[in-house]
Short mmCIF file of C-alpha atoms in Angstrom, two decimals:
data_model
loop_
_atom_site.label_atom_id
_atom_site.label_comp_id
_atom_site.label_asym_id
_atom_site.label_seq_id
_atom_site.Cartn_x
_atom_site.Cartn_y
_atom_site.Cartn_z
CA UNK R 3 31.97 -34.81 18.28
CA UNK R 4 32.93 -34.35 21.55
CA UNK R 5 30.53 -32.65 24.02
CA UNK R 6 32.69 -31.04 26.44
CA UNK R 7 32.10 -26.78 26.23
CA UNK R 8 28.95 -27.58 24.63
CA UNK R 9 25.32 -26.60 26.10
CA UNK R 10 21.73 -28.09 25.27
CA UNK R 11 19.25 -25.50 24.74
CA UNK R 12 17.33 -26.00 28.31
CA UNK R 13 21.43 -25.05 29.63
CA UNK R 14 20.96 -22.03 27.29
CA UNK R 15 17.87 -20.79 28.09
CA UNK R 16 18.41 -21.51 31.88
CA UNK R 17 22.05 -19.44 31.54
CA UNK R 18 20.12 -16.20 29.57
CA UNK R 19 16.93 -15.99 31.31
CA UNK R 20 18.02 -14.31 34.29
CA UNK R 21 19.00 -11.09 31.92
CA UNK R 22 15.81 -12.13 29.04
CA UNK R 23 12.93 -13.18 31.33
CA UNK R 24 10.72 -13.74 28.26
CA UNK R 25 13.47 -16.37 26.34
CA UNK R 26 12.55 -20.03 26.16
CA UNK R 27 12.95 -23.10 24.11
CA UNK R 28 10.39 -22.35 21.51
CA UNK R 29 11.85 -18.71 21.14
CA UNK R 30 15.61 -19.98 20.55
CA UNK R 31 14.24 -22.35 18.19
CA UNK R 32 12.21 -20.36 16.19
CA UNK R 33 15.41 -18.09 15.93
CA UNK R 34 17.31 -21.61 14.16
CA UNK R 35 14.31 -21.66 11.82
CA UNK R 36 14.43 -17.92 10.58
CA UNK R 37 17.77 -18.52 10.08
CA UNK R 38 20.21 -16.75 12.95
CA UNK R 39 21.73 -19.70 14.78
CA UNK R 40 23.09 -22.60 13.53
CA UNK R 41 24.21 -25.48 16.46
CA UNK R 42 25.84 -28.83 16.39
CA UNK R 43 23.54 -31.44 16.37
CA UNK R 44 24.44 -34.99 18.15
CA UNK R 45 24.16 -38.06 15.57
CA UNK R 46 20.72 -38.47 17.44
CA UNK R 47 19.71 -35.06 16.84
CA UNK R 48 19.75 -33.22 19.93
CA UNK R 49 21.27 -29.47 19.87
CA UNK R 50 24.37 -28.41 21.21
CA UNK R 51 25.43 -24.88 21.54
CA UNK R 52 29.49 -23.87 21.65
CA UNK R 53 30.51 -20.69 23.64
CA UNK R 54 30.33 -19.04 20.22
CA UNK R 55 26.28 -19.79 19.68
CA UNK R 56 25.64 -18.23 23.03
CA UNK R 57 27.20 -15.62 22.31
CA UNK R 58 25.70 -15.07 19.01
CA UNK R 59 22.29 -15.79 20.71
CA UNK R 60 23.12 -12.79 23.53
CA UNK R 61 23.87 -10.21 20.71
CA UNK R 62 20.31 -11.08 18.88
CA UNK R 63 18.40 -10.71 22.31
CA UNK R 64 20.46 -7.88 22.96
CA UNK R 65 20.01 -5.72 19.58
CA UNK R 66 15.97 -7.35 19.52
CA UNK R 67 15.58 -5.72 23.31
CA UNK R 68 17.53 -2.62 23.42
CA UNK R 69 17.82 -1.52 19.74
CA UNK R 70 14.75 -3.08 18.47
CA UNK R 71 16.08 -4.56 15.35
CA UNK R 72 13.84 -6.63 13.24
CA UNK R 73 15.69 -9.89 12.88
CA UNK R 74 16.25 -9.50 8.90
CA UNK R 75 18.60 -6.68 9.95
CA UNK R 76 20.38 -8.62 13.27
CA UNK R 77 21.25 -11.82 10.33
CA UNK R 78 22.27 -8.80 8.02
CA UNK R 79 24.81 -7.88 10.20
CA UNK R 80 25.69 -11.24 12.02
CA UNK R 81 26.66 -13.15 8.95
CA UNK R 82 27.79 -9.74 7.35
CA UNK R 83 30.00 -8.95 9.93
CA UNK R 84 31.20 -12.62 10.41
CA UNK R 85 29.22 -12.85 13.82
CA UNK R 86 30.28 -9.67 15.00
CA UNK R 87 28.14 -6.79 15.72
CA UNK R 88 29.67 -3.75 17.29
CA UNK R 89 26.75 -3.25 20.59
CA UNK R 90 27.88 0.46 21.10
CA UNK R 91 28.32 1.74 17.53
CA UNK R 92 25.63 -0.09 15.70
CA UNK R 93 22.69 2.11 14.32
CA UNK R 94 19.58 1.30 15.09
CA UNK R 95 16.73 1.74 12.35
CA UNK R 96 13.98 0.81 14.53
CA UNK R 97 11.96 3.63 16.95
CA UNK R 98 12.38 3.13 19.96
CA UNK R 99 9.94 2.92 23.05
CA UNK R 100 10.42 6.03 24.08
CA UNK R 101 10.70 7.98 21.05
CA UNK R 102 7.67 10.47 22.25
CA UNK R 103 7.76 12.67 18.51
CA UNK R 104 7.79 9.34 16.42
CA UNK R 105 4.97 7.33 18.61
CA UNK R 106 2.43 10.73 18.26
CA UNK R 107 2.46 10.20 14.67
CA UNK R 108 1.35 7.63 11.88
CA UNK R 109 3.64 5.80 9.65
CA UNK R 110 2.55 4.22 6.55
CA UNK R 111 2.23 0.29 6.53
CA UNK R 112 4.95 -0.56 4.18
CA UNK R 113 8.02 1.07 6.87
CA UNK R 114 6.36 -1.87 9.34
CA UNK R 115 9.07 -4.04 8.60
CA UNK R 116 11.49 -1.12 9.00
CA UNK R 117 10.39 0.49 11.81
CA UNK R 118 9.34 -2.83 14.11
CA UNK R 119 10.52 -6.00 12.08
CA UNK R 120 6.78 -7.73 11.24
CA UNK R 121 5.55 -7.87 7.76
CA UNK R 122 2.68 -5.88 6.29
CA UNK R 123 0.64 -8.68 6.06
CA UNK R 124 0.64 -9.02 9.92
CA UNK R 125 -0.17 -6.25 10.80
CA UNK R 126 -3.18 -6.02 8.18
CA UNK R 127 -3.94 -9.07 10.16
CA UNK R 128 -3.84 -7.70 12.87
CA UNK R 129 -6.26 -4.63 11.39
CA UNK R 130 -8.40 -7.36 10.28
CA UNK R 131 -8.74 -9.03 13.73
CA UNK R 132 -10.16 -5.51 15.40
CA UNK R 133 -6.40 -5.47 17.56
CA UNK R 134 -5.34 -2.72 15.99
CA UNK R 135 -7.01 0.35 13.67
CA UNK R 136 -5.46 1.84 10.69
CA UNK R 137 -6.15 4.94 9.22
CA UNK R 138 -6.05 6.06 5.73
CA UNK R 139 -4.16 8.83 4.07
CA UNK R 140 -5.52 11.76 1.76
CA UNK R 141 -3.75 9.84 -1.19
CA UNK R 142 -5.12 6.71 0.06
CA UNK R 143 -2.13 4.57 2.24
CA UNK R 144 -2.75 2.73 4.84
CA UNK R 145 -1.33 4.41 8.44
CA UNK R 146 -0.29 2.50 11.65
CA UNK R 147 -0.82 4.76 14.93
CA UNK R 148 2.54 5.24 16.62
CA UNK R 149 0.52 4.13 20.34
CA UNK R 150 0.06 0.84 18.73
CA UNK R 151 3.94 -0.06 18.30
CA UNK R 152 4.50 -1.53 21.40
CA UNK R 153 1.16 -3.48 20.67
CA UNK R 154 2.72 -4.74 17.29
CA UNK R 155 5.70 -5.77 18.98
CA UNK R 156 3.86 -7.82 21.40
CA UNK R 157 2.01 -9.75 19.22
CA UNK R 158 4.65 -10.23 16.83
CA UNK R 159 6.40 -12.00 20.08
CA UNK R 160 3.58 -14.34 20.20
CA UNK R 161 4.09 -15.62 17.09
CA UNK R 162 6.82 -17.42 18.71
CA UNK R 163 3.95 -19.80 20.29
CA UNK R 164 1.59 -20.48 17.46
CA UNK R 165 -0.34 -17.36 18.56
CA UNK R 166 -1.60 -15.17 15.89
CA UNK R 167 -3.72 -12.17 15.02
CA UNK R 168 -6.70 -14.32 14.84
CA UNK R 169 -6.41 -15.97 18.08
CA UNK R 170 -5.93 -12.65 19.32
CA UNK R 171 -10.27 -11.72 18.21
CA UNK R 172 -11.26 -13.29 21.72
CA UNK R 173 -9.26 -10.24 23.52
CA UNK R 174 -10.65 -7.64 21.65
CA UNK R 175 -14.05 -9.17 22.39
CA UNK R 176 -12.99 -9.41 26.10
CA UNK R 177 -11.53 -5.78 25.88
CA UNK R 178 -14.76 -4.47 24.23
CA UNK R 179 -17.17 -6.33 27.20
CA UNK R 180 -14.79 -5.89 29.83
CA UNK R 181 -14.53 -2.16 29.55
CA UNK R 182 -17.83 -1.33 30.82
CA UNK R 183 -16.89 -2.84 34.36
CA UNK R 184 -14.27 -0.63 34.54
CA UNK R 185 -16.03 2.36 33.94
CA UNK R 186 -18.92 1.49 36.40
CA UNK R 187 -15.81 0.89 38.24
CA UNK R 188 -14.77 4.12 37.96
CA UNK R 189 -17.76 5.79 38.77
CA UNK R 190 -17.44 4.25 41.52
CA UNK R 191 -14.04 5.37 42.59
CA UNK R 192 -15.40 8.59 41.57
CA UNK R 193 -17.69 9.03 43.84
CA UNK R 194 -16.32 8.31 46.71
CA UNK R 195 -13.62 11.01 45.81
CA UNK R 196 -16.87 13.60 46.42
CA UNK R 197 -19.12 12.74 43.24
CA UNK R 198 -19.24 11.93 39.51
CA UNK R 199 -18.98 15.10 38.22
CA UNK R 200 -15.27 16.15 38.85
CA UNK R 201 -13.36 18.95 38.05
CA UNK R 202 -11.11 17.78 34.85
CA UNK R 203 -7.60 18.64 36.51
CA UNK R 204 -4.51 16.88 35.77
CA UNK R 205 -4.24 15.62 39.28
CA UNK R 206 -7.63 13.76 39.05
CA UNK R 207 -6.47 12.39 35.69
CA UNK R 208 -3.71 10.88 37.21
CA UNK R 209 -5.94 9.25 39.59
CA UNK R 210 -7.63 7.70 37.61
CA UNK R 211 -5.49 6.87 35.62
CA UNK R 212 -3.66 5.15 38.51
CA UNK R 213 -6.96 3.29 40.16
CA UNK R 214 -7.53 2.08 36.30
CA UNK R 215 -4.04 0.48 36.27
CA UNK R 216 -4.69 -0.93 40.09
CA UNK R 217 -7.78 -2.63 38.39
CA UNK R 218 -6.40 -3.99 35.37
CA UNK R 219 -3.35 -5.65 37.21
CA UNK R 220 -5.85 -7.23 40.06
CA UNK R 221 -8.01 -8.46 37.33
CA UNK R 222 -5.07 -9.52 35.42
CA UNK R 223 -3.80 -11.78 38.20
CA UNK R 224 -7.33 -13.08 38.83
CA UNK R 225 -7.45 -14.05 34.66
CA UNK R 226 -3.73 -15.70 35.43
CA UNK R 227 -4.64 -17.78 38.42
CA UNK R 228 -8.16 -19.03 36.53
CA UNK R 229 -5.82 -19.90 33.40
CA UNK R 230 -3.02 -21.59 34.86
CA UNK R 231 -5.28 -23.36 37.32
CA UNK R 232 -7.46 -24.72 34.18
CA UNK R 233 -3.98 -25.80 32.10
CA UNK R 234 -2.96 -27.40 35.11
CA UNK R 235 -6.35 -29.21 34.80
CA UNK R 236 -6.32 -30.56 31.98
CA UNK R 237 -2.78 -31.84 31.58
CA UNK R 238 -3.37 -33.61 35.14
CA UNK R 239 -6.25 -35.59 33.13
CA UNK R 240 -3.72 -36.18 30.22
CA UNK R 241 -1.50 -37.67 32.55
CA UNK R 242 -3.86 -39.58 34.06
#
């Protein structure tokens, strides 16, 4: 077959990133696995993508980012539709971010894969791991917290790397120690803005609420630069 028009998947993922930050090689593959793209393959086995695959592969991350389809639903209409998915007309059964009245409520755990495209099993995992909390009904279902959606969807995404709601304990336990330091942290910050006991006004919520957000993305790029710089580590010594 010849290769001319054709792209590896490092060509793909280079061409998309620049409008999907997050896509890489493990994401477009796991997307082959569940199903949704289907490329050449060299006699030695190497992927090669026509025009046609990358465009199929912009209308998944498309409909996944903007309409939050679950990916049953995106192959639904794909192979239904012979690859072709209208991007204005399309109805989206997922809620999206910013749906304020359907994020204030709770949603029993069977819509889960309806509403954000993860099975009820993960997110009981994710129950079970402390991540998340459920609530239960008068008549006895299990609810999902509309706040937590975004949280689903995030950890759903890092299924993509082998990272599941167990591996997730060791953030809850970091959340749960951590959290302290930010309230003597706040306390702080507090005082200095003429003592702890403030006046509960929506202007000094939004301070805080600001100075809390300050914290967390300092700390957060302290936690990055310790990580990377310990990965780095320890490949070096594989190398080596």
């Amino acid at each position: 077959m010849p290769d001319a028009g054709y792209l590896t998947i490092g060509k793909v993922v280079k061409r998309l990133q620049g409008q999907y930050p997050d896509l890489s090689i493990s994401k477009v593959r796991y997307l082959e696995d569940e199903g949704l793209l289907n490329p050449s393959r060299t006699p030695s086995g190497y992927r090669l993508y026509s025009q046609k695959d990358v465009h199929r592969l912009e209308t998944i991350l498309y409909l996944q980012k903007n309409r939050f389809m679950p990916l049953s639903v995106i192959k639904q209409q794909l192979d239904g539709g012979e690859g072709h998915v209208s991007l204005v007309q399309t109805p989206c059964p997922n809620v999206g971010e910013d749906d304020e009245e359907v994020l204030q409520k709770f949603h029993p755990i069977d819509r889960m894969p309806e509403l954000l495209g993860v099975p009820v099993s993960f997110v009981r995992q994710l129950s079970e791991a402390g991540v998340i909390q459920l609530r239960e009904s008068p008549h006895g279902r299990s609810l999902v917290d509309g706040k937590d959606f975004q949280l689903i969807r995030t950890c759903g995404e890092l299924r993509h790397f082998g990272i599941g709601p167990k591996n997730l304990r060791q953030y809850v336990t970091a959340a749960n120690r951590e959290s302290a330091m930010f309230e003597q942290a706040l306390v702080v910050f507090a005082k200095k803005g003429g003592g702890v006991e403030m006046e509960r006004t929506e202007e000094n919520r939004q301070q805080f609420g600001q100075a809390l957000s300050e914290m967390l993305a300092l700390t957060g790029q302290v936690r990055d630069t310790l990580i990377r710089r310990q990965i780095s580590k320890t490949f070096s010594e594989m190398e080596e």
